[in-house]
Coordinates of C-alpha atoms and ligand atoms in Angstrom, one line a residue:
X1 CA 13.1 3.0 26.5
X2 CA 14.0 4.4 22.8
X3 CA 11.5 2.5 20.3
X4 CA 11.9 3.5 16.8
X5 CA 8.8 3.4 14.1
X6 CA 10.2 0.8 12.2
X7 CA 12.8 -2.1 12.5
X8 CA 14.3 -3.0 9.1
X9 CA 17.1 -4.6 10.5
X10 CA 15.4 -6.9 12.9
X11 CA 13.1 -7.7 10.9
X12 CA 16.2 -9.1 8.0
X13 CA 18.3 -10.5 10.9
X14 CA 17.3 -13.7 11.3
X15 CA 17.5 -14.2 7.8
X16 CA 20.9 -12.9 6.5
X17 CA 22.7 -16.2 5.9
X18 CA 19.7 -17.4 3.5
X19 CA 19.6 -14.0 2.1
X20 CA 23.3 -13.6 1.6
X21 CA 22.9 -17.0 0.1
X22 CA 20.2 -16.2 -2.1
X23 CA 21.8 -13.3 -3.6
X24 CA 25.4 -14.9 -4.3
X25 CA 23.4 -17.3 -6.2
X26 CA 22.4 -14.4 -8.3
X27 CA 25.8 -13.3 -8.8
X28 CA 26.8 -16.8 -9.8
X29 CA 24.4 -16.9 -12.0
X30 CA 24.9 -14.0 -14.2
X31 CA 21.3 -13.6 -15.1
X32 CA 20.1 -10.1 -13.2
X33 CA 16.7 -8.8 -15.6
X34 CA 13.3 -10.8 -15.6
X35 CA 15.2 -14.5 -14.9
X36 CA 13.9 -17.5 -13.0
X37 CA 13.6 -16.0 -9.7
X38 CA 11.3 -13.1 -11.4
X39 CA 9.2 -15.9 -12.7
X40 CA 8.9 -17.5 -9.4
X41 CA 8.2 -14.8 -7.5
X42 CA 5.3 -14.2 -10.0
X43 CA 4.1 -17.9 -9.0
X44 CA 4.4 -17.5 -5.6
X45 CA 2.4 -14.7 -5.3
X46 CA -0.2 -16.0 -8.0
X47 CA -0.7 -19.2 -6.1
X48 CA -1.4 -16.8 -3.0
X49 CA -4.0 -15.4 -5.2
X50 CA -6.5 -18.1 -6.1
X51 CA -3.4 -18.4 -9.5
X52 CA -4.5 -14.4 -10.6
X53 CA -2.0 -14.3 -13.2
X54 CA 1.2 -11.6 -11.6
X55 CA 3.7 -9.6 -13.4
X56 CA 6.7 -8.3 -11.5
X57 CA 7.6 -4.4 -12.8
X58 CA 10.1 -1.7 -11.3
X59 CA 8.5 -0.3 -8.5
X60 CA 4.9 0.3 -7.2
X61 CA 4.4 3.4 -9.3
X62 CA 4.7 1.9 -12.5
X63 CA 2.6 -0.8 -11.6
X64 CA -0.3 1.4 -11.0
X65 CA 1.0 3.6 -14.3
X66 CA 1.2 0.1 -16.4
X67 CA -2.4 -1.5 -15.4
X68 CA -4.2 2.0 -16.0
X69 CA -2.5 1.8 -19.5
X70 CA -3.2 -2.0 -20.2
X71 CA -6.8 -1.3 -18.8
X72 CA -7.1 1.2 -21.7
X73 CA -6.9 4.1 -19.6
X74 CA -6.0 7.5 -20.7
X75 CA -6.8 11.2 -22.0
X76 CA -10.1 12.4 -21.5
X77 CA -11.3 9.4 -18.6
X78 CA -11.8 10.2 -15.1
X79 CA -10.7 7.5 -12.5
X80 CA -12.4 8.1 -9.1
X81 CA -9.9 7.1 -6.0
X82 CA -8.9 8.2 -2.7
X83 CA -7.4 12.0 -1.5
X84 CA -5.7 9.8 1.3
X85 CA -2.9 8.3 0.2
X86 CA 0.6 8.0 -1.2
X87 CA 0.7 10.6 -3.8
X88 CA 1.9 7.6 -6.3
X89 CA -1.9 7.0 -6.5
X90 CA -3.3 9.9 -8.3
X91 CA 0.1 10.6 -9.9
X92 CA -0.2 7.4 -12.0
X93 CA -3.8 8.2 -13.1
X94 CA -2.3 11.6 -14.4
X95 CA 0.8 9.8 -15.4
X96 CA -1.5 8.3 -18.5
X97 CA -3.3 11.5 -18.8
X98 CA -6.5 10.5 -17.1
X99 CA -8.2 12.7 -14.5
X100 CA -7.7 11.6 -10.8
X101 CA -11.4 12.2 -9.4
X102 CA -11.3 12.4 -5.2
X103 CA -14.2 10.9 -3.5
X104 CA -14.2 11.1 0.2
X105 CA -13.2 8.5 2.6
X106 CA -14.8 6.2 5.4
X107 CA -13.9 7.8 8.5
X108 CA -12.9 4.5 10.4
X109 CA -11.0 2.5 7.6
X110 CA -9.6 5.6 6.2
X111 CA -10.4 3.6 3.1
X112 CA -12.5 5.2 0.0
X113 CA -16.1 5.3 0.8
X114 CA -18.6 3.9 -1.5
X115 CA -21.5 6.5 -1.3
X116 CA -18.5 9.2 -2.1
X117 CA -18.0 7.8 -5.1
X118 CA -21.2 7.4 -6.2
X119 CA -21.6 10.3 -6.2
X120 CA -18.6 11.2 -8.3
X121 CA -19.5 8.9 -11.2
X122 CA -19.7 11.1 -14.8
X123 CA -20.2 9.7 -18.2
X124 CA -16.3 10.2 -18.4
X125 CA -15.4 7.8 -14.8
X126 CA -13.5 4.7 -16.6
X127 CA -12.4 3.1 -13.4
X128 CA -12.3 3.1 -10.0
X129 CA -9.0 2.9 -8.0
X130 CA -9.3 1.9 -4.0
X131 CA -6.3 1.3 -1.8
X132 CA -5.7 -0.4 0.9
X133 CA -4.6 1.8 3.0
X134 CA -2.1 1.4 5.6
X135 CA -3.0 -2.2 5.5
X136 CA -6.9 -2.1 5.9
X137 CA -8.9 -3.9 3.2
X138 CA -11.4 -1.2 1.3
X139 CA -14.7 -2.1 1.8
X140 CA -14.6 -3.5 -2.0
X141 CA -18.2 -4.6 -2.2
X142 CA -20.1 -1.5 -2.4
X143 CA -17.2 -0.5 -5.0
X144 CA -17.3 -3.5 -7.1
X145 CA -21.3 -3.0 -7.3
X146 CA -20.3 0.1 -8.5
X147 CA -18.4 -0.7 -11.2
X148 CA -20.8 -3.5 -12.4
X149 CA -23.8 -1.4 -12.6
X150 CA -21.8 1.3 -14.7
X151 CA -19.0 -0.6 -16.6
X152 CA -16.4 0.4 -14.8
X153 CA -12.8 -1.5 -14.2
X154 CA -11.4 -1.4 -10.6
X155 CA -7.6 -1.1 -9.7
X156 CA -7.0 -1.8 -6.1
X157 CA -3.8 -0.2 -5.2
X158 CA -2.6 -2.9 -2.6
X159 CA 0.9 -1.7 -1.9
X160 CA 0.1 -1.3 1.8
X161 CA -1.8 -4.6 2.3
X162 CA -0.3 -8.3 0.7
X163 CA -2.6 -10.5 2.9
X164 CA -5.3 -8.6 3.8
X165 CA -8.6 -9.9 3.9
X166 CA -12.0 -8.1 2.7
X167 CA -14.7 -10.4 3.4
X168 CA -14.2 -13.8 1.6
X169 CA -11.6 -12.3 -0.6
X170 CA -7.9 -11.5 -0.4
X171 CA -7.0 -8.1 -1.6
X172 CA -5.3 -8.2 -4.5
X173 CA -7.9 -10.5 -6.3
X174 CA -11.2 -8.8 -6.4
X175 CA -10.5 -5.8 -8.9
X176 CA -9.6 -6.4 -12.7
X177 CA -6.0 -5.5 -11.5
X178 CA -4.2 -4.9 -8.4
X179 CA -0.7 -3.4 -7.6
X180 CA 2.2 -4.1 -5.0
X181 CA 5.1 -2.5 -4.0
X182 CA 7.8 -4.1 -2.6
X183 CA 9.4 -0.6 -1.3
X184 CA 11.5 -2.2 1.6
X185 CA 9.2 -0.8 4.5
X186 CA 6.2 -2.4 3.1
X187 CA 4.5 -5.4 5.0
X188 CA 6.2 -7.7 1.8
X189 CA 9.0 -6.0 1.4
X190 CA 12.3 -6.2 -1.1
X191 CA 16.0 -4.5 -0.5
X192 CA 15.3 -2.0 -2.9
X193 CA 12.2 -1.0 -5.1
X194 CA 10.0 -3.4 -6.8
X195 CA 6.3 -4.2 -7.6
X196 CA 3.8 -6.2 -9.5
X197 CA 0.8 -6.3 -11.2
X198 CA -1.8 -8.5 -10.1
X199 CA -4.2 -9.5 -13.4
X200 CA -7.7 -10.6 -13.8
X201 CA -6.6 -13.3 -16.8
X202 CA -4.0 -14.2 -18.6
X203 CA -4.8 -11.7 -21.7
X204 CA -4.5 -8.4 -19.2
X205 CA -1.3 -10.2 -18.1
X206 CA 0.1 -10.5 -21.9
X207 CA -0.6 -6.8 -22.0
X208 CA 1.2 -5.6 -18.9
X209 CA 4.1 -7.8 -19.6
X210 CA 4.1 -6.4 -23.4
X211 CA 4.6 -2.4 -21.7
X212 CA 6.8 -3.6 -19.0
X213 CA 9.2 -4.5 -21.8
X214 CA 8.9 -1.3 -24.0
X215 CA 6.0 -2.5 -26.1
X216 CA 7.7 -5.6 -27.2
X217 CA 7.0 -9.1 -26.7
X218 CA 10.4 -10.2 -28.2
X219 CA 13.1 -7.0 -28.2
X220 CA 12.3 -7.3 -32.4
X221 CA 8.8 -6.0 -32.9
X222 CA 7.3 -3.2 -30.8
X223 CA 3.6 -3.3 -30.7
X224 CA 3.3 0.2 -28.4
X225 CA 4.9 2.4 -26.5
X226 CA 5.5 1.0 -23.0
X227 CA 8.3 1.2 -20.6
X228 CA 11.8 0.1 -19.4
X229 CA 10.0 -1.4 -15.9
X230 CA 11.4 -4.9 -15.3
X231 CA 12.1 -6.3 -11.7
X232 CA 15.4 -7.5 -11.3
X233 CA 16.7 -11.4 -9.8
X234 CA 18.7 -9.8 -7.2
X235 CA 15.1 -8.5 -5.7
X236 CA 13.1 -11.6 -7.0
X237 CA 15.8 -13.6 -4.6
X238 CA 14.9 -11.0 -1.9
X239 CA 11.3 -11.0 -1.9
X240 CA 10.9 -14.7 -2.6
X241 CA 13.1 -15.1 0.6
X242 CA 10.5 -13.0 2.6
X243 CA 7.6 -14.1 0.9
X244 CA 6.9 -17.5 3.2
X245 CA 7.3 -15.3 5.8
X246 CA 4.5 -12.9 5.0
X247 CA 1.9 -14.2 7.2
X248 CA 3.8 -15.1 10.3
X249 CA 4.9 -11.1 10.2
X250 CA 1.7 -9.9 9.6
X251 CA 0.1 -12.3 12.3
X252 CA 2.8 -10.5 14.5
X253 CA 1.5 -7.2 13.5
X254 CA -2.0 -8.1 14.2
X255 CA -0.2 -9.2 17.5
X256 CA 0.8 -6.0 18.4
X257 CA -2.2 -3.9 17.3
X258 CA -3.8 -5.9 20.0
X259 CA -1.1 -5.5 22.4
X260 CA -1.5 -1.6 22.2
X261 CA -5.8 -2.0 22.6
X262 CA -5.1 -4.3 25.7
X263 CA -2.4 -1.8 27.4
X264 CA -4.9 1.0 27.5
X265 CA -3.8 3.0 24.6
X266 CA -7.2 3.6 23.3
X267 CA -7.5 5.8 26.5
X268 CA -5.3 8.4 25.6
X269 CA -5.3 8.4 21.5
X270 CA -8.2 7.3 18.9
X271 CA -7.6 3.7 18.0
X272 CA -7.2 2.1 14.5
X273 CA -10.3 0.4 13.8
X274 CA -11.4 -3.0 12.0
X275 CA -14.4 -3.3 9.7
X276 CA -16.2 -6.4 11.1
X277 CA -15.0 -9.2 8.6
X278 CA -11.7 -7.5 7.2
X279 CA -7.9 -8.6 8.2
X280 CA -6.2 -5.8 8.7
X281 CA -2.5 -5.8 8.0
X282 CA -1.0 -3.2 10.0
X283 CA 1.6 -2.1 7.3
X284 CA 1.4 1.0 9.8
X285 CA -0.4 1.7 13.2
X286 CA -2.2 4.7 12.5
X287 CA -3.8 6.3 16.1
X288 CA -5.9 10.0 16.0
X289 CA -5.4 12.7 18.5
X290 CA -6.4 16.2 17.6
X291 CA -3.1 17.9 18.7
X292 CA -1.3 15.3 16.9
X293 CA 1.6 17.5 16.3
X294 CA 2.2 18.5 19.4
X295 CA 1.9 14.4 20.5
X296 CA 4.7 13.9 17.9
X297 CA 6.8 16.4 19.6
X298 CA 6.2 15.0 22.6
X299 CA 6.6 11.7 21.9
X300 CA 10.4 12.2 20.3
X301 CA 11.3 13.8 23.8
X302 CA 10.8 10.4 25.1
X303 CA 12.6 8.5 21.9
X304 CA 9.2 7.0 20.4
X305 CA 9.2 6.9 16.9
X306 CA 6.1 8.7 15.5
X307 CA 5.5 9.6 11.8
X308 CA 2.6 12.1 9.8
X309 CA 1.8 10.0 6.6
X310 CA -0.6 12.2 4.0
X311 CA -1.0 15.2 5.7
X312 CA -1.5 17.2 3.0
X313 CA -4.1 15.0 1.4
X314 CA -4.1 15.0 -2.1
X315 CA -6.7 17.2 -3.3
X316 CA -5.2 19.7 -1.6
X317 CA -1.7 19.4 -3.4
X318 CA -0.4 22.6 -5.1
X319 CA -0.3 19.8 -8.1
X320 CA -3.4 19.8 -8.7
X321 CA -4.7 23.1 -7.8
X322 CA -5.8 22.7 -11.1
X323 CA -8.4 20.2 -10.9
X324 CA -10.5 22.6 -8.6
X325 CA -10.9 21.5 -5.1
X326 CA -11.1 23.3 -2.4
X327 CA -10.4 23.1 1.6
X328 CA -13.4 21.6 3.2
X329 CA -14.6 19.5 0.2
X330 CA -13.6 16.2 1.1
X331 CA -14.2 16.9 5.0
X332 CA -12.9 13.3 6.9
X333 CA -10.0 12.2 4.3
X334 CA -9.0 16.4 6.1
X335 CA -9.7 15.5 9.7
X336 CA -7.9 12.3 9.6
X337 CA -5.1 14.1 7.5
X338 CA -4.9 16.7 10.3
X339 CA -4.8 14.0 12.8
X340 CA -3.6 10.7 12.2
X341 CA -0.1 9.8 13.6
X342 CA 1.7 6.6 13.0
X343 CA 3.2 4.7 16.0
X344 CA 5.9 2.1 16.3
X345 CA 5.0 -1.0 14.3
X346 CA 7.1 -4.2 12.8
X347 CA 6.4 -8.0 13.2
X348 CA 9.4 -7.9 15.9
X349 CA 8.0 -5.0 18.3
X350 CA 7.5 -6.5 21.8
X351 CA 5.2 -6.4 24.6
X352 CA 8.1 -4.4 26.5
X353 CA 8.4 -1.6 23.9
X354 CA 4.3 -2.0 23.1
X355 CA 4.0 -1.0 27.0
X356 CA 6.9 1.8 27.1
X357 CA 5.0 3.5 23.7
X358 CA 1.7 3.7 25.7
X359 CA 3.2 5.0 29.0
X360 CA 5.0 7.9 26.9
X361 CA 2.0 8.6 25.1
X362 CA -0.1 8.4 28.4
X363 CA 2.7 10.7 29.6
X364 CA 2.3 13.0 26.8
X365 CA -1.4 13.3 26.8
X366 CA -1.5 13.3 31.1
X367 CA 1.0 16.2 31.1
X368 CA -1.2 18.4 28.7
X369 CA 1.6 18.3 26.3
X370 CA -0.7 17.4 23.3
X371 CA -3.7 19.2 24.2
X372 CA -3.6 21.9 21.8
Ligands
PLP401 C1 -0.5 3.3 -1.5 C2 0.8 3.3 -2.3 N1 0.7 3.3 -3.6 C3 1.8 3.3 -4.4 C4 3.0 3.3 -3.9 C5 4.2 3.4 -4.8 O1 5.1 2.3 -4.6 P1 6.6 2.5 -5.0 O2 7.2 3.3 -3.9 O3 7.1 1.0 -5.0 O4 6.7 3.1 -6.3 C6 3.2 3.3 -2.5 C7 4.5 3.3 -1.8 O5 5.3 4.0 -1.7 C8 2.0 3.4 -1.7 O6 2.1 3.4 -0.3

């Protein structure tokens, strides 16, 4: 059985006629920049957020770029995050002319580790910038402690994670900020690229909405120099059509993460594991095996989708060579960037293709294929 790694069509399907709807609407109405839908996506996803106020931007990227800036972030601060992510991360903090700072990360949650950064910490650290990554909460306590103790705002990069739970809190409200991308493979997704900022009060919000609109609160007087960064109503309609849905698809994810532990797969490949009070997401499946490449190989002979996400982690990019690290520094963010492969994972993967992923991999492994 051929199972692709994603399913962006099935996962739309059942929804075209309310989507088609949504965006003739749009057209009808003639209004395409930062219009009504914007606004109530921004409510929606506030009201998810114990009201935190939200401000949709472009994309992801310039989310992160926009609350470093509105947090007063720039030339000569360091900001302490993860080598094991999305390049965006680190890119934004040099975007505003910061220092990106790599701490090491916890070897089962992949997530920054809060000892690591500690230890990191300089007179010039301004902030601390977690991510959720692949859809696992960080461990935000030890991080927010952090930050208390040495005045420090925290950005959590949530793109990966709408819904996930750390402890009592849902992601996206614990730091000062937090940042979604609507990229349309993301667990909330839009039919193009989108994000938002997620604010600690209403005067950060002012602020991000202010450079999200080139400096300007009203197109006549420009208080700074900010950015052309607006989401638009035709992906407002889009992501406030998937938006109800959110839960029920990452409830279906959750499903199928247990689905792959039940089948056995955890006797063949290292399992994607769950820090004891966290939600995990699932915005990707992320297993371990030390010959992952030559899994992956073997895994496309048999038509499972399979994918390497970060294996170059960033510390290690040519990029920033200059900032001085070298191979072995950050030692488990490099292990799991050596091993980590993504398998097959939507809300509408069944039990059929759940069981026909672990036979191939069982396969794969059995056969010796992906021994070394
Ligand atoms: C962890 C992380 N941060 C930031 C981004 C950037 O988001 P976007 O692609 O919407 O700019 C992404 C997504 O690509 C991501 O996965």
């Amino acid at each position: 059985m051929k199972v692709p790694l994603m399913d962006i069509r099935a996962q739309y399907g059942p929804l075209r006629a309310e989507l088609d709807a949504a965006l003739a609407d749009v057209l009808d109405d003639g209004r395409f920049i930062l219009g009504p839908r914007v606004e109530a996506l921004e409510t929606g996803v506030s009201a998810r957020l114990h009201g935190r106020p939200s401000v949709g931007v472009a994309n992801g990227t310039d989310a992160l770029v926009i609350a470093l800036q509105a947090l007063d972030i720039g030339p000569g601060d360091e900001v302490i995050t993860t080598p094991y992510t999305f390049f965006a991360t680190a890119e934004a903090i040099a975007r505003v002319g910061a220092r990106p700072v790599f701490a090491d990360v916890e070897p089962e949650s992949y997530c920054l580790d809060g000892d690591a950064v500690a230890e990191r910490v300089t007179d010039a650290t301004r902030a601390i910038m977690p991510v959720h990554i692949f859809g696992h909460p960080a461990n935000m306590t030890p991080l927010m402690t952090l930050a208390a103790e040495n005045g420090l705002v925290v950005i959590e990069d949530a793109a990966q994670a709408f819904g996930g739970v750390d402890g009592d809190w849902p992601v996206g409200e614990i730091g000062d900020a937090a940042t979604l991308s609507f990229f349309p493979t993301k667990n909330l997704p839009g039919i193009g690229d989108g994000g938002m900022v997620v604010c600690r009060d209403a005067t950060l919000a002012d602020r991000v909405r202010r450079l999200r609109f080139h400096g300007s609160r009203d197109k006549v007087i420009f208080e700074e120099v900010g950015y052309n960064s607006r989401l638009d109503e035709l992906q407002a309609a889009a992501i406030g059509a998937f938006l109800p849905l959110v839960d029920e698809w990452n409830h279906a994810r959750r499903r199928a993460a247990g689905w792959y532990a039940e089948a056995g797969l955890g006797e063949h490949v290292g399992l994607p594991a769950e820090r004891p009070g966290a939600r995990h997401v699932y915005h990707l499946y992320m297993v371990r095996h030390p010959a992952r490449d030559a899994l992956r190989a073997a895994l496309a002979e048999r038509e499972i989708g399979s994918a390497v996400y970060y294996g170059v982690p960033l510390h290690l990019q040519p990029v920033f060579a200059g900032l001085g690290y070298a191979e072995g520094e950050l030692p488990v963010a490099e292990e799991i960037a050596r091993t980590a492969l993504a398998l097959p994972m939507h809300p509408h993967l069944t039990r059929e293709q759940v069981d026909a992923v672990v036979e191939a991999v069982a396969e794969s492994v059995e056969a010796g294929v992906a021994t070394g």
